[in-house]
Coordinates of C-alpha atoms in Angstrom, one line a residue:
Chain A
L16 CA 81.2 -30.6 -6.9
P17 CA 85.1 -30.6 -6.9
F18 CA 85.5 -27.2 -5.3
L19 CA 83.2 -28.2 -2.4
K20 CA 85.1 -31.4 -1.9
K21 CA 88.4 -29.5 -1.8
Y22 CA 86.9 -27.0 0.5
K23 CA 86.0 -29.8 3.0
E24 CA 89.7 -31.0 2.8
L25 CA 90.8 -27.5 3.5
Q26 CA 88.6 -27.3 6.6
K27 CA 90.3 -30.4 7.9
V28 CA 93.8 -29.0 7.3
V29 CA 92.8 -25.7 9.0
G30 CA 91.2 -27.7 11.9
K31 CA 94.6 -29.5 12.4
G32 CA 96.5 -26.2 12.3
I33 CA 98.6 -27.3 9.3
Y34 CA 100.1 -24.4 7.4
G35 CA 102.6 -24.4 4.6
E36 CA 102.5 -26.6 1.5
P37 CA 99.4 -28.7 2.2
R38 CA 97.4 -25.6 2.6
T39 CA 98.9 -23.9 -0.5
V40 CA 98.1 -26.9 -2.6
L41 CA 94.5 -27.0 -1.5
F42 CA 94.0 -23.3 -2.1
A43 CA 95.5 -23.8 -5.6
E44 CA 93.1 -26.6 -6.3
I45 CA 90.1 -24.7 -5.0
F46 CA 90.9 -21.7 -7.2
E47 CA 91.4 -23.9 -10.2
E48 CA 88.1 -25.7 -9.7
C49 CA 86.2 -22.4 -9.0
D50 CA 87.7 -20.9 -12.2
K51 CA 86.5 -24.0 -14.2
F52 CA 83.1 -23.9 -12.7
L53 CA 82.6 -20.2 -13.2
S54 CA 83.7 -20.4 -16.8
T55 CA 80.6 -22.6 -17.5
L56 CA 78.2 -19.9 -16.2
E57 CA 76.4 -17.1 -17.9
I58 CA 77.3 -13.5 -17.2
E59 CA 74.7 -10.9 -16.4
D60 CA 75.5 -7.2 -16.5
L61 CA 74.1 -5.5 -13.4
I62 CA 72.9 -1.9 -13.0
S63 CA 75.6 -0.3 -11.0
K64 CA 74.6 2.5 -8.7
V65 CA 78.2 2.7 -7.5
P66 CA 79.9 5.7 -9.1
G67 CA 83.0 4.6 -11.1
K68 CA 82.5 0.9 -10.7
E69 CA 80.8 -1.7 -12.9
Y70 CA 79.5 -5.1 -11.7
F71 CA 78.2 -8.3 -13.1
A72 CA 76.8 -11.5 -11.7
F73 CA 77.3 -15.2 -12.6
R74 CA 74.1 -17.0 -13.5
M75 CA 73.0 -20.6 -13.7
G76 CA 69.3 -21.2 -14.4
G77 CA 67.3 -19.1 -12.0
K78 CA 70.2 -18.6 -9.6
S79 CA 72.6 -15.7 -9.4
S80 CA 75.8 -14.9 -7.6
R81 CA 76.6 -11.8 -5.6
A82 CA 77.9 -8.7 -7.5
V83 CA 81.4 -9.1 -8.9
N84 CA 83.5 -6.0 -9.7
K85 CA 84.3 -6.1 -13.5
E86 CA 87.6 -4.3 -13.2
L87 CA 89.0 -6.4 -10.4
F88 CA 87.9 -9.8 -11.6
C89 CA 90.3 -11.8 -13.8
R90 CA 89.8 -15.2 -15.5
G91 CA 92.4 -17.8 -15.1
M92 CA 95.1 -18.7 -12.7
G93 CA 97.9 -16.4 -13.9
G94 CA 97.7 -13.9 -11.0
W95 CA 97.7 -16.7 -8.4
D96 CA 100.7 -18.4 -9.9
L97 CA 102.7 -15.1 -9.9
L98 CA 101.5 -14.3 -6.4
R99 CA 102.7 -17.7 -5.1
E100 CA 106.1 -17.2 -6.6
C101 CA 106.4 -13.6 -5.3
L102 CA 105.4 -14.6 -1.8
S103 CA 107.6 -17.6 -1.6
N104 CA 110.5 -15.4 -2.7
N105 CA 109.4 -12.8 -0.2
D106 CA 109.5 -10.2 -3.0
L107 CA 106.3 -8.7 -4.4
S108 CA 108.1 -6.2 -6.7
P109 CA 107.3 -8.3 -9.9
M110 CA 103.6 -7.5 -9.3
S111 CA 102.1 -4.1 -9.8
K112 CA 99.7 -2.9 -7.1
T113 CA 96.8 -3.3 -9.6
D114 CA 97.8 -6.9 -10.4
L115 CA 98.0 -7.7 -6.7
E116 CA 94.6 -6.1 -6.0
R117 CA 93.0 -8.0 -8.9
T118 CA 94.5 -11.3 -7.9
L119 CA 93.5 -11.0 -4.2
Y120 CA 90.0 -10.0 -5.1
T121 CA 89.6 -12.8 -7.7
L122 CA 90.8 -15.4 -5.2
A123 CA 88.2 -14.3 -2.7
I124 CA 85.2 -13.5 -4.9
S125 CA 85.4 -16.7 -7.0
F126 CA 84.7 -19.1 -4.2
C127 CA 81.9 -16.8 -2.8
A128 CA 80.3 -16.7 -6.2
C129 CA 80.4 -20.5 -6.6
I130 CA 78.7 -20.9 -3.3
D131 CA 76.1 -18.3 -4.1
I132 CA 75.2 -20.4 -7.2
V133 CA 75.2 -23.9 -5.6
K134 CA 73.8 -23.2 -2.2
E135 CA 70.7 -21.5 -0.9
R136 CA 71.3 -18.2 1.0
D137 CA 74.5 -19.5 2.5
Q138 CA 76.4 -16.6 4.0
Q139 CA 78.4 -18.7 6.4
T140 CA 80.5 -20.8 4.0
P141 CA 81.8 -17.7 2.0
G142 CA 82.5 -16.0 5.2
T143 CA 84.5 -18.9 6.7
F144 CA 86.4 -19.4 3.4
F145 CA 87.3 -15.7 3.3
G146 CA 88.6 -16.0 6.9
Y147 CA 90.8 -19.0 5.9
L148 CA 92.1 -17.1 2.8
V149 CA 93.0 -13.9 4.8
A150 CA 94.6 -16.1 7.6
Y151 CA 96.6 -17.9 4.9
L152 CA 97.9 -14.8 3.2
L153 CA 98.8 -13.1 6.6
H154 CA 100.6 -16.2 7.7
W155 CA 102.7 -16.0 4.5
R156 CA 103.4 -12.3 5.1
L157 CA 104.0 -12.4 8.9
G158 CA 105.4 -15.8 9.5
V159 CA 103.3 -16.4 12.6
E160 CA 100.1 -18.4 13.1
P161 CA 97.1 -16.6 14.4
K162 CA 95.0 -17.5 17.5
T163 CA 91.2 -17.3 17.1
S164 CA 90.4 -16.6 20.7
I165 CA 91.7 -14.4 23.5
K166 CA 91.6 -14.5 27.2
I167 CA 89.9 -11.5 28.8
M168 CA 90.4 -11.0 32.5
S169 CA 87.1 -11.1 34.4
V170 CA 86.7 -10.0 38.1
E171 CA 88.6 -11.6 41.0
G172 CA 87.7 -15.1 41.9
E173 CA 86.3 -15.9 38.4
A174 CA 87.9 -17.6 35.5
D175 CA 89.2 -15.6 32.6
V176 CA 86.7 -15.3 29.7
N177 CA 87.8 -17.0 26.6
L178 CA 86.5 -14.8 23.8
Q179 CA 86.1 -16.2 20.3
T180 CA 87.6 -13.7 17.8
D181 CA 88.7 -13.6 14.3
L182 CA 92.5 -13.5 13.9
I183 CA 94.9 -12.5 16.7
Y184 CA 98.6 -12.2 15.9
D185 CA 101.3 -12.0 18.5
L186 CA 104.6 -11.1 16.8
G187 CA 106.6 -11.7 20.0
L188 CA 108.2 -10.0 22.9
K189 CA 107.9 -6.2 23.0
K190 CA 106.2 -6.1 19.6
Q191 CA 102.7 -4.9 18.9
K192 CA 99.9 -7.5 18.8
F193 CA 97.2 -7.4 16.1
H194 CA 93.5 -8.1 16.1
V195 CA 92.3 -8.8 12.5
P196 CA 88.5 -9.2 12.2
V197 CA 87.7 -10.7 8.8
K198 CA 84.2 -10.1 7.3
T199 CA 82.8 -10.2 3.8
S200 CA 81.0 -6.9 4.6
S201 CA 80.3 -4.7 7.6
R202 CA 77.2 -2.8 6.7
E203 CA 75.0 -1.8 9.7
R204 CA 77.2 -4.0 11.9
A205 CA 80.3 -2.0 11.5
I206 CA 80.1 -0.7 15.1
M207 CA 81.1 -4.2 16.2
L208 CA 84.6 -3.6 14.9
W209 CA 85.0 -0.7 17.2
A210 CA 83.3 -2.4 20.1
H211 CA 85.8 -5.3 20.0
Q212 CA 88.7 -2.8 19.8
K213 CA 87.3 -1.0 22.9
L214 CA 87.0 -4.3 24.7
L215 CA 90.7 -5.2 24.0
D216 CA 91.7 -1.6 24.9
G217 CA 89.9 -2.0 28.2
A218 CA 91.3 -5.4 29.0
Y219 CA 94.9 -5.0 27.8
G220 CA 95.5 -1.2 27.5
I221 CA 94.9 1.1 24.6
E222 CA 96.2 -0.2 21.3
R223 CA 98.1 -3.1 23.0
Y224 CA 96.2 -5.0 20.3
M225 CA 96.0 -2.9 17.0
G226 CA 92.7 -3.3 15.2
T227 CA 93.2 -3.9 11.4
P228 CA 90.0 -5.4 10.0
V229 CA 89.9 -7.0 6.5
L230 CA 86.7 -6.7 4.6
L231 CA 85.8 -8.0 1.1
A232 CA 83.3 -5.4 -0.1
E233 CA 80.2 -3.3 0.9
T234 CA 78.1 -4.0 -2.2
K235 CA 74.5 -5.2 -2.0
L236 CA 72.6 -6.6 -5.0
D237 CA 68.9 -6.0 -5.1
K238 CA 67.6 -9.4 -6.3
K239 CA 64.5 -7.9 -8.0
N240 CA 65.7 -4.8 -9.8
R241 CA 69.2 -6.1 -10.4
E242 CA 70.8 -2.9 -9.0
V243 CA 74.1 -2.9 -7.1
V244 CA 74.5 -0.3 -4.3
E245 CA 77.4 0.2 -1.9
I246 CA 76.4 0.7 1.7
C247 CA 78.8 3.2 3.2
L248 CA 78.4 5.2 6.4
P249 CA 81.5 7.4 6.6
D250 CA 80.0 9.9 9.0
Q251 CA 79.0 7.1 11.4
W252 CA 82.5 5.6 11.2
K253 CA 83.9 9.0 12.2
V254 CA 81.9 9.2 15.4
Y255 CA 82.8 5.6 16.2
Q256 CA 86.5 6.5 15.8
L257 CA 86.0 9.6 17.9
Y258 CA 84.0 8.1 20.8
I259 CA 84.4 4.4 21.0
A260 CA 88.0 3.4 20.0
R261 CA 90.6 3.8 17.4
L262 CA 91.1 1.3 14.5
K263 CA 94.6 1.4 13.0
R264 CA 93.5 0.3 9.5
V265 CA 90.5 -0.9 7.6
Y266 CA 91.5 -3.0 4.6
Y267 CA 89.1 -3.7 1.7
L268 CA 89.5 -6.0 -1.3
D269 CA 86.9 -4.0 -3.2
M270 CA 87.6 -0.5 -1.8
P271 CA 84.4 1.6 -1.3
T272 CA 85.3 5.1 -2.6
P273 CA 83.3 7.0 0.0
Y274 CA 85.7 5.8 2.7
L275 CA 88.8 7.1 0.9
R276 CA 88.3 10.7 2.2
L277 CA 88.4 9.5 5.8
Q278 CA 92.2 9.1 5.5
G279 CA 92.7 12.9 5.3
E280 CA 90.2 14.0 7.9
F281 CA 90.0 14.1 11.7
P282 CA 89.9 11.7 13.4
P283 CA 91.8 9.9 10.5
I284 CA 90.5 6.4 9.6
M285 CA 93.0 4.7 7.3
V286 CA 90.7 2.8 5.0
K287 CA 93.0 1.2 2.4
S288 CA 93.2 -1.5 -0.2
F289 CA 94.1 -4.9 1.2
A290 CA 97.1 -4.9 -1.3
D291 CA 98.6 -2.1 0.8
L292 CA 98.9 -4.4 3.8
F293 CA 101.6 -6.4 2.1
S294 CA 103.9 -3.4 1.6
E295 CA 103.1 -1.3 4.7
W296 CA 102.7 -4.0 7.4
D297 CA 106.3 -3.6 8.8
D298 CA 105.7 0.2 9.3
L299 CA 102.6 -0.5 11.4
M300 CA 104.8 -1.7 14.3
P301 CA 106.1 1.2 16.4
V302 CA 109.0 -0.9 17.7
Chain B
L22 CA 45.3 -11.9 5.4
P23 CA 43.5 -9.6 7.9
F24 CA 46.5 -9.3 10.4
L25 CA 48.8 -8.2 7.6
K26 CA 46.3 -5.6 6.3
K27 CA 45.9 -4.2 9.9
Y28 CA 49.7 -4.2 10.3
K29 CA 50.0 -2.1 7.1
E30 CA 47.5 0.4 8.6
L31 CA 49.6 0.4 11.8
Q32 CA 52.7 1.2 9.8
K33 CA 50.9 4.3 8.4
V34 CA 49.8 5.4 11.9
V35 CA 53.3 5.0 13.2
G36 CA 54.7 6.9 10.2
K37 CA 52.5 9.8 11.0
G38 CA 53.5 9.8 14.7
I39 CA 49.9 9.2 15.8
Y40 CA 49.7 7.8 19.4
G41 CA 46.6 7.2 21.6
E42 CA 43.3 5.7 20.5
P43 CA 44.0 5.0 16.8
R44 CA 47.1 3.0 17.7
T45 CA 45.4 1.2 20.6
V46 CA 42.5 0.1 18.3
L47 CA 44.9 -1.2 15.6
F48 CA 46.9 -3.2 18.1
A49 CA 43.7 -4.7 19.5
E50 CA 42.6 -5.6 15.9
I51 CA 46.0 -7.1 15.1
F52 CA 46.0 -9.2 18.3
E53 CA 42.5 -10.4 17.6
E54 CA 43.3 -11.4 14.0
C55 CA 46.5 -13.1 15.1
D56 CA 44.7 -15.1 17.8
K57 CA 42.1 -16.2 15.2
F58 CA 44.7 -17.2 12.7
L59 CA 46.8 -19.1 15.2
S60 CA 43.8 -21.0 16.5
T61 CA 43.5 -22.6 13.0
L62 CA 47.0 -24.0 13.1
E63 CA 48.5 -27.3 14.3
I64 CA 50.7 -27.4 17.4
E65 CA 54.0 -29.2 17.4
D66 CA 55.7 -30.0 20.7
L67 CA 59.4 -29.2 20.4
I68 CA 62.4 -30.8 22.1
S69 CA 63.4 -28.3 24.7
K70 CA 67.1 -28.1 25.6
V71 CA 66.3 -25.2 27.8
P72 CA 66.3 -26.3 31.5
G73 CA 62.9 -25.6 33.1
K74 CA 61.1 -24.4 30.0
E75 CA 58.9 -26.1 27.4
Y76 CA 58.3 -24.9 23.9
F77 CA 56.0 -25.6 21.0
A78 CA 55.7 -24.4 17.4
F79 CA 52.7 -23.5 15.3
R80 CA 52.5 -25.5 12.0
M81 CA 50.7 -25.1 8.7
G82 CA 51.5 -27.6 6.0
G83 CA 55.3 -27.8 5.8
K84 CA 55.9 -24.4 7.5
S85 CA 56.6 -23.9 11.1
S86 CA 56.8 -20.8 13.4
R87 CA 59.6 -20.0 15.8
A88 CA 59.6 -21.6 19.3
V89 CA 56.8 -20.4 21.6
N90 CA 57.2 -20.7 25.4
K91 CA 54.3 -22.9 26.6
E92 CA 54.0 -21.4 30.1
L93 CA 54.0 -17.8 28.8
F94 CA 51.6 -18.2 25.8
C95 CA 47.9 -17.7 26.4
R96 CA 45.0 -18.1 24.0
G97 CA 42.4 -15.4 23.7
M98 CA 42.3 -11.7 24.4
G99 CA 41.6 -11.8 28.1
G100 CA 45.0 -10.6 29.2
W101 CA 45.1 -7.8 26.7
D102 CA 41.6 -6.5 27.7
L103 CA 42.7 -6.4 31.3
L104 CA 46.1 -4.7 30.5
R105 CA 44.3 -2.0 28.5
E106 CA 42.1 -1.3 31.4
C107 CA 44.9 -1.3 33.9
L108 CA 47.1 1.0 31.8
S109 CA 44.3 3.5 31.1
N110 CA 43.6 3.6 34.8
N111 CA 47.3 3.9 35.5
D112 CA 47.0 1.1 38.0
L113 CA 48.5 -2.3 37.3
S114 CA 47.6 -3.8 40.7
P115 CA 44.7 -5.9 39.3
M116 CA 47.3 -7.9 37.3
S117 CA 49.7 -10.3 38.9
K118 CA 53.2 -10.2 37.6
T119 CA 52.7 -13.6 36.0
D120 CA 49.6 -12.4 34.2
L121 CA 51.5 -9.3 33.0
E122 CA 54.4 -11.4 31.8
R123 CA 52.1 -13.8 29.9
T124 CA 50.1 -11.0 28.4
L125 CA 53.1 -9.1 27.2
Y126 CA 54.8 -12.2 25.8
T127 CA 51.6 -13.4 24.0
L128 CA 51.1 -10.0 22.4
A129 CA 54.7 -10.1 21.0
I130 CA 55.1 -13.7 20.0
S131 CA 51.6 -14.1 18.3
F132 CA 52.4 -11.7 15.5
C133 CA 55.9 -13.0 15.1
A134 CA 54.6 -16.6 14.8
C135 CA 52.0 -15.5 12.2
I136 CA 54.7 -13.9 10.1
D137 CA 56.9 -17.0 10.4
I138 CA 54.0 -19.0 8.9
V139 CA 53.0 -16.8 6.1
K140 CA 56.3 -15.3 5.0
E141 CA 59.6 -16.8 3.9
R142 CA 62.5 -16.2 6.3
D143 CA 61.2 -12.7 7.1
Q144 CA 63.1 -11.5 10.2
Q145 CA 62.5 -7.8 9.5
T146 CA 58.7 -7.6 9.9
P147 CA 58.6 -9.3 13.3
G148 CA 61.5 -7.1 14.4
T149 CA 59.7 -3.9 13.3
F150 CA 56.4 -5.0 14.8
F151 CA 58.1 -5.8 18.1
G152 CA 59.7 -2.3 18.1
Y153 CA 56.2 -0.7 17.5
L154 CA 54.8 -2.8 20.4
V155 CA 57.5 -1.8 22.9
A156 CA 57.3 1.9 21.8
Y157 CA 53.5 1.7 22.3
L158 CA 53.7 0.2 25.8
L159 CA 56.5 2.6 26.9
H160 CA 54.5 5.6 25.6
W161 CA 51.6 4.4 27.7
R162 CA 53.9 4.1 30.7
L163 CA 56.0 7.2 30.3
G164 CA 53.7 9.6 28.6
V165 CA 56.3 10.8 26.2
E166 CA 57.0 10.0 22.5
P167 CA 60.3 8.5 21.6
K168 CA 62.7 9.8 19.0
T169 CA 64.4 7.2 16.7
S170 CA 67.5 9.1 15.9
I171 CA 70.0 11.1 17.8
K172 CA 72.5 13.9 16.9
I173 CA 76.1 13.0 17.7
M174 CA 78.6 15.9 17.6
S175 CA 81.3 15.3 15.0
V176 CA 84.5 17.4 14.8
E177 CA 84.6 21.1 14.3
G178 CA 83.5 22.4 10.9
E179 CA 81.4 19.3 10.2
A180 CA 77.7 18.7 10.6
D181 CA 76.5 16.6 13.5
V182 CA 75.9 13.0 12.6
N183 CA 72.3 11.9 12.7
L184 CA 72.5 8.4 14.1
Q185 CA 69.5 6.1 13.5
T186 CA 68.7 4.4 16.8
D187 CA 65.9 2.4 18.3
L188 CA 63.9 4.4 21.0
I189 CA 65.3 7.5 22.7
Y190 CA 63.2 9.0 25.5
D191 CA 63.8 12.5 26.8
L192 CA 61.7 12.9 30.0
G193 CA 62.4 16.6 30.3
L194 CA 64.7 19.1 32.0
K195 CA 67.1 17.8 34.6
K196 CA 65.8 14.2 34.1
Q197 CA 67.7 11.3 32.9
K198 CA 67.3 10.3 29.2
F199 CA 66.9 6.7 28.1
H200 CA 68.1 4.7 25.1
V201 CA 66.0 1.6 24.6
P202 CA 67.3 -0.7 21.9
V203 CA 64.6 -3.2 20.9
K204 CA 65.5 -6.6 19.4
T205 CA 63.8 -9.9 19.1
S206 CA 67.2 -11.5 20.1
S207 CA 70.8 -10.4 20.7
R208 CA 72.7 -13.7 20.2
E209 CA 76.3 -13.1 18.9
R210 CA 75.5 -9.4 18.2
A211 CA 75.0 -8.5 21.9
I212 CA 78.2 -6.4 21.9
M213 CA 76.4 -3.9 19.7
L214 CA 74.2 -3.0 22.8
W215 CA 77.3 -2.0 24.8
A216 CA 78.9 -0.3 21.8
H217 CA 75.9 2.1 21.3
Q218 CA 76.0 2.8 25.1
K219 CA 79.7 3.6 24.8
L220 CA 79.1 5.9 21.8
L221 CA 76.4 7.8 23.8
D222 CA 78.6 7.9 26.9
G223 CA 81.4 9.4 24.7
A224 CA 79.3 11.9 23.0
Y225 CA 77.0 13.1 25.9
G226 CA 78.8 12.0 29.1
I227 CA 78.6 8.8 31.0
E228 CA 75.0 7.6 31.5
R229 CA 73.5 10.9 30.4
Y230 CA 71.5 8.4 28.3
M231 CA 70.7 5.2 30.3
G232 CA 70.8 2.0 28.3
T233 CA 67.8 -0.3 28.9
P234 CA 67.4 -2.7 26.0
V235 CA 64.2 -4.7 25.6
L236 CA 64.6 -8.2 24.1
L237 CA 62.1 -10.8 23.2
A238 CA 64.0 -14.1 23.7
E239 CA 67.2 -15.9 23.1
T240 CA 65.8 -19.1 21.8
K241 CA 66.8 -20.8 18.6
L242 CA 65.0 -23.6 16.9
D243 CA 67.0 -26.1 14.9
K244 CA 64.8 -26.7 11.8
K245 CA 65.9 -30.2 11.3
N246 CA 66.1 -31.9 14.6
R247 CA 63.3 -29.7 16.2
E248 CA 65.4 -28.8 19.2
V249 CA 65.1 -25.5 21.0
V250 CA 68.3 -24.1 22.5
E251 CA 68.8 -20.8 24.3
I252 CA 71.9 -18.9 23.3
C253 CA 73.3 -17.2 26.3
L254 CA 76.8 -15.7 26.9
P255 CA 76.8 -14.5 30.5
D256 CA 80.6 -14.5 30.8
Q257 CA 81.0 -12.4 27.7
W258 CA 78.3 -9.9 28.9
K259 CA 80.3 -9.5 32.1
V260 CA 83.4 -8.4 30.3
Y261 CA 81.4 -6.1 28.1
Q262 CA 79.9 -4.5 31.2
L263 CA 83.4 -4.3 32.7
Y264 CA 85.4 -2.9 29.8
I265 CA 83.0 -1.2 27.3
A266 CA 80.2 0.5 29.1
R267 CA 77.4 0.0 31.7
L268 CA 73.9 -1.0 30.7
K269 CA 71.3 -0.1 33.4
R270 CA 68.9 -2.8 32.6
V271 CA 68.3 -5.6 30.1
Y272 CA 64.6 -6.5 29.9
Y273 CA 63.4 -9.8 28.4
L274 CA 59.9 -11.0 27.6
D275 CA 61.1 -14.7 27.8
M276 CA 63.8 -14.3 30.4
P277 CA 66.8 -16.6 29.8
T278 CA 67.6 -18.2 33.2
P279 CA 71.5 -18.1 32.8
Y280 CA 71.4 -14.3 32.9
L281 CA 69.6 -14.2 36.2
R282 CA 72.7 -14.7 38.3
L283 CA 74.4 -11.6 36.7
Q284 CA 72.2 -9.4 39.0
G285 CA 74.1 -10.5 42.1
E286 CA 77.6 -10.5 40.7
F287 CA 80.2 -7.9 39.9
P288 CA 79.9 -5.9 37.8
P289 CA 76.1 -6.3 38.2
I290 CA 74.0 -6.6 35.1
M291 CA 70.4 -6.2 36.0
V292 CA 68.7 -8.6 33.5
K293 CA 65.0 -8.6 34.3
S294 CA 61.6 -9.5 33.1
F295 CA 60.1 -6.8 30.9
A296 CA 57.1 -6.8 33.3
D297 CA 59.4 -5.4 36.0
L298 CA 59.8 -2.2 33.9
F299 CA 56.3 -1.2 34.6
S300 CA 56.7 -1.1 38.3
E301 CA 60.4 0.0 38.6
W302 CA 60.7 2.6 35.9
D303 CA 60.2 5.6 38.2
D304 CA 63.0 4.3 40.5
L305 CA 65.5 4.3 37.6
M306 CA 65.6 8.0 37.5
P307 CA 68.1 9.4 40.0
V308 CA 66.4 12.9 40.1

């Protein structure tokens, strides 16, 4: 399958730490191949138990993709072409926030849906791809390359521990550093986001690394009854934010509505659309 | 299948909060049925990449169980009968530590292996059963029933958050309370153990609840090349114990050797055999 072949090439380019044009071209080819493949599939309307949102799944034979948000998903490469142009001009003003949200969501979910159809219970490949995509977009926005591990000081006489992480950005002298966990969903493992923040706070000082996770969605499709639910635990997140550590932002591509209210409560948890990152990133730095 | 039927009865008894004889009888029946079922299966020697330990898997047709530790697994119900007697007399001295370790391990792994064979990729049923087994043994040892949720104080004007947990033991006025997470393995999710401890420390004061997780094993069987590895991250555990929170004990039924050294280092992490719990539990309480 062409999108799998291109994905393997992308893995090589990522492994070599190559950014810029080669990576852009590969993403473009992957999106095009995914778009072609998805256009050959059947669409199944799902029963949405998520207030205000509708979902569908792609189908081929007996196999079905994960839930796809109807309002956010767009056919074709139009949004991607515009986004590429905007980002290379460093000016996103030609895109409305809605266009940006749809484009980012479509880029991410298309590949995940293709893998759902062609592989058996493969959560790892969509997760890895989503990590590559977010790293690629952030590299474009920030101009620096991430590290994917961090040294944590152990006790005297022992070597530092090299902790594998998602994306770590160091923007330079006297500037804030960022830790960006990237997950397709958090569900009942959300506490891990706060635990990693607490670990970095402990080892480097509070908020020396700002935690700004990027998540795709919190939807879950029941394979039998074809219902989509959104697994949200806002009250638990509040006690994590109170008692474990403070996350600066939580970005979603398919924003779960129950988390929106957390912005205005105490302790505030700024759960936002991933599209917001592109406009507000510079303000996150207190320098 | 008889062991599944008995397991469903056990679920009902657990749901009703019934301890004592009805639960003991059901466990006895489940172990007997598992032992019968397993004795009809083929044995496959696995390639052990774990220094000093050998493993096998049960097989039926094309299906295979998880890895089973050869030295710890015992056929028959002898160990269980003796354990029952010892615990009802509140005197474990007739059992050597090795007998106790083998019996506890065999009880836990037998049911897990049966489920591996008769179900498809079912991790939940073995995990739930293991939780029931540990709760049952601790109830016998401690004489109190666990709660499986805890109230965490949220901010003023909002209801407390009712956090679902594994086992919470309150031994009474002026005594220490215990939080016992129960998992078949921790792997790359081990940080969640420390995160929950930090949350309880934050909400109730440091070590008001002592964290003493019980884990079955850290083995992983590669389905294709039939190799068993043990996934251990002792250096990461050290920085969790340094920077996130302090766990009082980590108990294993199949103790991973790489964690043993953590007992004698700083910060100490007392990773021990689950059998040790039965003799040392009273000493854990600083009252």
